Structures are given as structure tokens and as C-alpha cells.
PDB file of C-alpha atoms in Angstrom:
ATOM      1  CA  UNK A   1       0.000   0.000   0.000  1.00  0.00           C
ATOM      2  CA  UNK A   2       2.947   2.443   0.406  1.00  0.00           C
ATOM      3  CA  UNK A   3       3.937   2.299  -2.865  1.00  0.00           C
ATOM      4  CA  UNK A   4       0.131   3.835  -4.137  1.00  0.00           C
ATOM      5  CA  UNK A   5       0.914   6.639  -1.815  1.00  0.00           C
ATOM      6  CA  UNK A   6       0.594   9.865  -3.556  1.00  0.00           C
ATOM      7  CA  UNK A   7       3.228  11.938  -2.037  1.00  0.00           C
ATOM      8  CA  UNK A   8       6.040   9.413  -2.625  1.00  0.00           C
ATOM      9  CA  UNK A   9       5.561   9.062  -6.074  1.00  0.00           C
ATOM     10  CA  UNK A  10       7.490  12.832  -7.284  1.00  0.00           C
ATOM     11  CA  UNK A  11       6.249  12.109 -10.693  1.00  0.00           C
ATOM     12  CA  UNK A  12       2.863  12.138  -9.786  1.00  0.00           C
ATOM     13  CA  UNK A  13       3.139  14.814  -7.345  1.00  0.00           C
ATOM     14  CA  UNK A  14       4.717  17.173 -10.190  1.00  0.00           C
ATOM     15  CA  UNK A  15       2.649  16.104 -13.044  1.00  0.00           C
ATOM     16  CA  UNK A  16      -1.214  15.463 -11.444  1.00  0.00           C
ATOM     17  CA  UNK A  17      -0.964  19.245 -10.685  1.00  0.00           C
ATOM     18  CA  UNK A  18      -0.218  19.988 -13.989  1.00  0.00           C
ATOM     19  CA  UNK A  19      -2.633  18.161 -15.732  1.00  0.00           C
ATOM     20  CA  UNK A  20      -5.809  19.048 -13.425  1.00  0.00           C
ATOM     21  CA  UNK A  21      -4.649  23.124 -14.119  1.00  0.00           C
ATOM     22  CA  UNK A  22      -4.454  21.583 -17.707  1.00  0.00           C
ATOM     23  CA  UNK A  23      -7.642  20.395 -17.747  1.00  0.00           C
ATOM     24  CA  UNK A  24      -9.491  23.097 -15.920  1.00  0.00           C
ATOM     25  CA  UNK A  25      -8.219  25.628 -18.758  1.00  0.00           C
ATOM     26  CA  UNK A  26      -9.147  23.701 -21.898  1.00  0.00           C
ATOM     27  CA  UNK A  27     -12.701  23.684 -20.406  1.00  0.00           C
ATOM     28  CA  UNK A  28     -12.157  26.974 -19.538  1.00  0.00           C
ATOM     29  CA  UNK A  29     -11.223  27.762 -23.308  1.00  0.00           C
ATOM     30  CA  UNK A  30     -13.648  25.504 -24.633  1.00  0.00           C
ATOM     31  CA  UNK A  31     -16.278  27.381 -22.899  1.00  0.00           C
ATOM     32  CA  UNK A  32     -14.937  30.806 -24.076  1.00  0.00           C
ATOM     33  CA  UNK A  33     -15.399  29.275 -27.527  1.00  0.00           C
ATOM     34  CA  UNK A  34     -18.988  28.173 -26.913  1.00  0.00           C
ATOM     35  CA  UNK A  35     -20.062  31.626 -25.804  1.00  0.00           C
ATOM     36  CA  UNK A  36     -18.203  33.515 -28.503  1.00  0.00           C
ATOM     37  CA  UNK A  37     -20.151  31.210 -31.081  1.00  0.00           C
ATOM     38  CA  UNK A  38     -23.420  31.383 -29.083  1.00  0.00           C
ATOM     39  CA  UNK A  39     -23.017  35.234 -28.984  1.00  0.00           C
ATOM     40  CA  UNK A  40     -22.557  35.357 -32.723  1.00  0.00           C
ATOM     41  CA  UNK A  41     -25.705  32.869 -32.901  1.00  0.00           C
ATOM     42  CA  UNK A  42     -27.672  35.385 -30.538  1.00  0.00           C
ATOM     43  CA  UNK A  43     -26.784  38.326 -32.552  1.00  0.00           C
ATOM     44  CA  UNK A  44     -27.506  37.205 -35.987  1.00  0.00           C
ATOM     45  CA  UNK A  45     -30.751  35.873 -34.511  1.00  0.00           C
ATOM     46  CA  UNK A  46     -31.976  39.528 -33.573  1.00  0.00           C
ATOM     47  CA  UNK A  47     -30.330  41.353 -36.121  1.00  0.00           C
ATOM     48  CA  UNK A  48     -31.724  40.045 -39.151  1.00  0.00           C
ATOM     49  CA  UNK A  49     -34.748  38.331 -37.727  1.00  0.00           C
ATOM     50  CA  UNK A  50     -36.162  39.085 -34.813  1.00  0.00           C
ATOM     51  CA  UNK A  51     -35.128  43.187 -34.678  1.00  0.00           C
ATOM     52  CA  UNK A  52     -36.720  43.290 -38.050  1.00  0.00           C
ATOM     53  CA  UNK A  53     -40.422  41.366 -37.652  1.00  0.00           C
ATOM     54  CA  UNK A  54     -40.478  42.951 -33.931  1.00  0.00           C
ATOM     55  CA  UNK A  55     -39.884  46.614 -35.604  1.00  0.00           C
ATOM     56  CA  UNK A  56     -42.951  45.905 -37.704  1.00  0.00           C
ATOM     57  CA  UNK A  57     -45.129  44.108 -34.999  1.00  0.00           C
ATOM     58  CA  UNK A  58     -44.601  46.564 -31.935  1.00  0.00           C
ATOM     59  CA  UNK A  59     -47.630  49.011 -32.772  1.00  0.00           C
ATOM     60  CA  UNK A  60     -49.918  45.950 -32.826  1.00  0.00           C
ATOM     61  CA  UNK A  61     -48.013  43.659 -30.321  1.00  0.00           C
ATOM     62  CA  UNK A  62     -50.991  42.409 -28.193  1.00  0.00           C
ATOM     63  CA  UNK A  63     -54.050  44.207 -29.571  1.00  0.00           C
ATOM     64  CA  UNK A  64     -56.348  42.962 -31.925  1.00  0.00           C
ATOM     65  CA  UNK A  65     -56.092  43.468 -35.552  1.00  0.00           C
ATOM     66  CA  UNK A  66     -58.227  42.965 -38.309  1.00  0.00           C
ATOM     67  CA  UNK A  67     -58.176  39.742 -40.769  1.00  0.00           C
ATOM     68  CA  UNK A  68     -56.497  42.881 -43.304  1.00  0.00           C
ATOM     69  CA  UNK A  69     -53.831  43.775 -40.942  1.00  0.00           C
ATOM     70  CA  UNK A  70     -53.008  40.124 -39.932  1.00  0.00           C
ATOM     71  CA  UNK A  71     -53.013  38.727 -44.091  1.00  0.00           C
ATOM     72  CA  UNK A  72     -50.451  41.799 -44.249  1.00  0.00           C
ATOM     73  CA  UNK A  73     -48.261  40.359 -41.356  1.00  0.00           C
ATOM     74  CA  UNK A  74     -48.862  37.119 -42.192  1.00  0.00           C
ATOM     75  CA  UNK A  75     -47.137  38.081 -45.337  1.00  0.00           C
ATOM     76  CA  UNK A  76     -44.526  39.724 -43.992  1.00  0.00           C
ATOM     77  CA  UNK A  77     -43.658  37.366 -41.474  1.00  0.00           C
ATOM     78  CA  UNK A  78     -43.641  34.374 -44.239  1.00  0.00           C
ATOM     79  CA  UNK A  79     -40.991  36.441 -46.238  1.00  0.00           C
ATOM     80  CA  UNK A  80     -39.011  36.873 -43.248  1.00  0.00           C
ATOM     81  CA  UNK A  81     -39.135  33.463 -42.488  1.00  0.00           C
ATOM     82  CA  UNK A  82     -38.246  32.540 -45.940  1.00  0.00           C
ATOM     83  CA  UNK A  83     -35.062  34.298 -45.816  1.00  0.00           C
ATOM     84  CA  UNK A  84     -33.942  33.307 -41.705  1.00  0.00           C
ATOM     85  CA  UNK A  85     -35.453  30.299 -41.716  1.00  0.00           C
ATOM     86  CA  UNK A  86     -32.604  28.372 -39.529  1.00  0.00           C
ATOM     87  CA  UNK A  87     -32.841  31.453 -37.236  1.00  0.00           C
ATOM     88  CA  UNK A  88     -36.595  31.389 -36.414  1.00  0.00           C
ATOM     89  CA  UNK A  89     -38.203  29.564 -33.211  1.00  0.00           C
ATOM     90  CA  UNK A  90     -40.226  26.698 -34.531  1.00  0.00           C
ATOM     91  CA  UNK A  91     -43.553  27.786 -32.510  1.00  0.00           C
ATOM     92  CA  UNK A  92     -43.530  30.716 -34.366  1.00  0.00           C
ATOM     93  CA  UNK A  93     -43.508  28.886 -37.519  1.00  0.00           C
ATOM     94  CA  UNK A  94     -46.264  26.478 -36.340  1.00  0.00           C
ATOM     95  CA  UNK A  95     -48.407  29.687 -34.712  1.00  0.00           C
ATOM     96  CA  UNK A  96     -47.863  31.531 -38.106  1.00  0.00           C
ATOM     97  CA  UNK A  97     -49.053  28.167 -40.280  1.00  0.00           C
ATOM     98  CA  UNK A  98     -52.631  28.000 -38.123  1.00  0.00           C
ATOM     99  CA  UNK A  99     -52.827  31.426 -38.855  1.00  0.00           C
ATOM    100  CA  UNK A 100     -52.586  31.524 -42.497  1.00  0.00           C
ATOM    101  CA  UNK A 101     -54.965  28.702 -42.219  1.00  0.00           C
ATOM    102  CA  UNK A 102     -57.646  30.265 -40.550  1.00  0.00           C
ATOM    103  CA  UNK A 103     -56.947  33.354 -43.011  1.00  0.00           C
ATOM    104  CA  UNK A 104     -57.490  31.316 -46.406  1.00  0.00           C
ATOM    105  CA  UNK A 105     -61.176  30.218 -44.532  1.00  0.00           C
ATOM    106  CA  UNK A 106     -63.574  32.170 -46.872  1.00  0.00           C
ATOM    107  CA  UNK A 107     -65.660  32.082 -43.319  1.00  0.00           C
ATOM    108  CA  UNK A 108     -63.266  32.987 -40.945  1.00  0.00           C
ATOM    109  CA  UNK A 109     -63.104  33.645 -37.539  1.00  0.00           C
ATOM    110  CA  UNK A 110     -61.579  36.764 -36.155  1.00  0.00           C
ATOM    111  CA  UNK A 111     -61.512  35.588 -32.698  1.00  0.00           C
ATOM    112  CA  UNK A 112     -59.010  32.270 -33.935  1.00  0.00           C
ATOM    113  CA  UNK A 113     -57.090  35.011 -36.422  1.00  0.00           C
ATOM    114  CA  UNK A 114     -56.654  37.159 -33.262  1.00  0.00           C
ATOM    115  CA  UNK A 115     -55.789  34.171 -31.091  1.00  0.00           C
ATOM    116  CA  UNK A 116     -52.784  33.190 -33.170  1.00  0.00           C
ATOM    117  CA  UNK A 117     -51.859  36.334 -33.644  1.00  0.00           C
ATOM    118  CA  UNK A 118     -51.518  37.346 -30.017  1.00  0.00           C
ATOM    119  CA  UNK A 119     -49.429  33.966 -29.437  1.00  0.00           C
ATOM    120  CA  UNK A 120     -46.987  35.127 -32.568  1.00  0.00           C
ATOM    121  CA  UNK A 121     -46.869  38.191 -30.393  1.00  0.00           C
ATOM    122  CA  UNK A 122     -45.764  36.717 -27.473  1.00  0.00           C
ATOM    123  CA  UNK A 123     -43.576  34.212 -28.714  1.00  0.00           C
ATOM    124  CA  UNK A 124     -41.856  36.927 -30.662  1.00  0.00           C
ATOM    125  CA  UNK A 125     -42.206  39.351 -27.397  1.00  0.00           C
ATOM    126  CA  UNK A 126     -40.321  36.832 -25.364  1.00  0.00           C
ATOM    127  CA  UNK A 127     -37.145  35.675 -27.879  1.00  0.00           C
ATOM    128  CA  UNK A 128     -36.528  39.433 -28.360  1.00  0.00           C
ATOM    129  CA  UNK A 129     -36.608  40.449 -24.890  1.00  0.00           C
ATOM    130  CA  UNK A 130     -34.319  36.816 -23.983  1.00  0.00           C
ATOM    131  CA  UNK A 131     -31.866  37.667 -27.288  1.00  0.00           C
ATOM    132  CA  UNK A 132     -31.215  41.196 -25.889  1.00  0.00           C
ATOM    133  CA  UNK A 133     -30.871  40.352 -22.216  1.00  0.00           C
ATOM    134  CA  UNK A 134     -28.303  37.435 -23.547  1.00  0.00           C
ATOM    135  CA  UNK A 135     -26.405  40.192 -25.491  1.00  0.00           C
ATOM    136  CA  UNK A 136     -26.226  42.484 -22.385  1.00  0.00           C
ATOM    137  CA  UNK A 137     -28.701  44.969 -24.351  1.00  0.00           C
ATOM    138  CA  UNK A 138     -31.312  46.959 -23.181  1.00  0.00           C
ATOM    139  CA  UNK A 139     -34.998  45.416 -22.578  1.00  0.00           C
ATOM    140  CA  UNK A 140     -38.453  47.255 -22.705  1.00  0.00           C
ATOM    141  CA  UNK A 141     -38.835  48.176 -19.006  1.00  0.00           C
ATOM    142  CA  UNK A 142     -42.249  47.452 -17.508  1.00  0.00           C
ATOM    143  CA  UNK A 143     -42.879  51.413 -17.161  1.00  0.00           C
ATOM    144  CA  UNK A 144     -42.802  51.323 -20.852  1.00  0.00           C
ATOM    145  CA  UNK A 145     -44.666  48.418 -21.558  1.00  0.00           C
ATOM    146  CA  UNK A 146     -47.853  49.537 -19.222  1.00  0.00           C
ATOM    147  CA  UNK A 147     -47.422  52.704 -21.454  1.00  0.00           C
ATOM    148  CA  UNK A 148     -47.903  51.329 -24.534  1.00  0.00           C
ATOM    149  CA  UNK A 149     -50.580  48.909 -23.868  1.00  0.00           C
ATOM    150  CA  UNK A 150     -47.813  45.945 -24.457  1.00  0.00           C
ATOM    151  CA  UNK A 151     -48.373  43.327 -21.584  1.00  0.00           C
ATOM    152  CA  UNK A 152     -49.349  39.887 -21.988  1.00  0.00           C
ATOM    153  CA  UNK A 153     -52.467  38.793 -20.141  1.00  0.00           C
ATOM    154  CA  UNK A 154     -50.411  36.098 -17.793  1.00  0.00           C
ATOM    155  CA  UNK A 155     -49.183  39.271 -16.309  1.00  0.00           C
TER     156      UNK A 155
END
């Protein structure tokens, strides 16, 4: 048993310090990596997608509109989807799709149109304010979004 004793082995005692301060920097570095990548991710998500539709959506963003203002979002929002596809959170995609669906009803219902709608809102509402948070940017306080009528009704 003396012979597995740590501290009489001077290779081991030189080289396990070495390798654990090894190993703690190439996750440290690997890490670094990750976020610079994830940052990039983050940035190009809000910059040419989300910044964009949100721009467009924030005089609406939870009211209701009428089945002409959503078929005019609806088209905008399939165009930018079209072009940031990779970049776009899938319930929005799905949200958009029932929407267009209930648009093309030559009955439809406003109530449903408005429904999806306010859930595109939110969805959208939430990866902005989570993309700019990530980035260290500044979010809508909640002064500003009493103000402007822009709360969700969970709140």
C-alpha cells in the first residue's frame, strides 16, 4: 500500500498538478469558444430576424387586428421566415401556419385570427426580450410596456 501513496511518487506529485490546471483551462477555453459562437448565434438571430419582424409588430403587439392587418403580417412574417429560416423559433412557424390557415377560410373567424396572432406576439415578445438580455442589451422596461398597452395577459 505504500507504494500507491501519492506523495512518494514525485512524478505524480509534479505532473497530477499539472494536468488538473491543464484540464481546468481547456474547459475553460472551450467554454470561451462556446459563448463567442453562441453570442454570434444570438446576434444574428436579432439582427436580421427578430429586430426586423419585432420593428414591424410593436404598434400591434398584443391588440387585436383585423383579418387585413393580420393577411399583411402574415405576409410579412412568411418572407421573413423565408429568408432566416434556420434562425426562427419553430412555434412561431407552427403559430404563423394556423394562422394563415384560418386566413385562407372564406368564413373565418376573427376571434381564432386574433388568437394566433396574439401567441406570434408573445412568442416573438419573449425571444426578443431573452436575445437582448443574452447580449447584455437593453430590454423594454415594464414602465414602458404599461405605457404602450404591451403586456401579456399572464401578467
Amino acid at each position: 500500500m505504500d507504494n500507491l501513496d501519492l506523495f512518494k511518487h514525485p512524478f505524480l506529485v509534479a505532473v497530477l498538478p499539472a494536468f488538473i490546471v491543464g484540464a481546468f483551462g481547456y474547459k475553460a477555453y472551450m467554454n470561451s469558444i462556446h459563448l463567442s459562437v453562441q453570442k454570434k448565434y444570438f446576434e444574428k438571430r436579432l439582427f436580421k430576424f427578430y429586430l426586423p419582424v419585432f420593428q414591424k409588430l410593436e404598434p400591434d403587439l398584443y391588440k387585436n387586428i383585423s383579418a387585413i392587418q393580420a393577411q399583411e403580417f402574415a405576409n410579412f412574417l412568411r418572407m421573413k421566415i423565408d429568408e432566416n429560416y434556420i434562425l426562427v423559433n419553430d412555434k412561431i412557424i407552427y403559430m404563423l401556419q394556423l394562422l394563415e390557415d384560418e386566413l385562407s377560410l372564406q368564413n373565418y373567424n376573427l376571434k381564432s385570427i386574433n388568437h394566433y396572432f396574439y401567441k406570434i406576439c408573445e412568442t416573438i415578445d419573449h425571444d426578443v426580450s431573452f436575445l437582448q438580455r443574452s447580449l447584455g442589451l437593453p430590454t423594454r422596461s415594464f414602465s414602458y410596456r404599461i405605457k404602450n398597452n404591451q403586456m401579456t395577459k399572464k401578467v
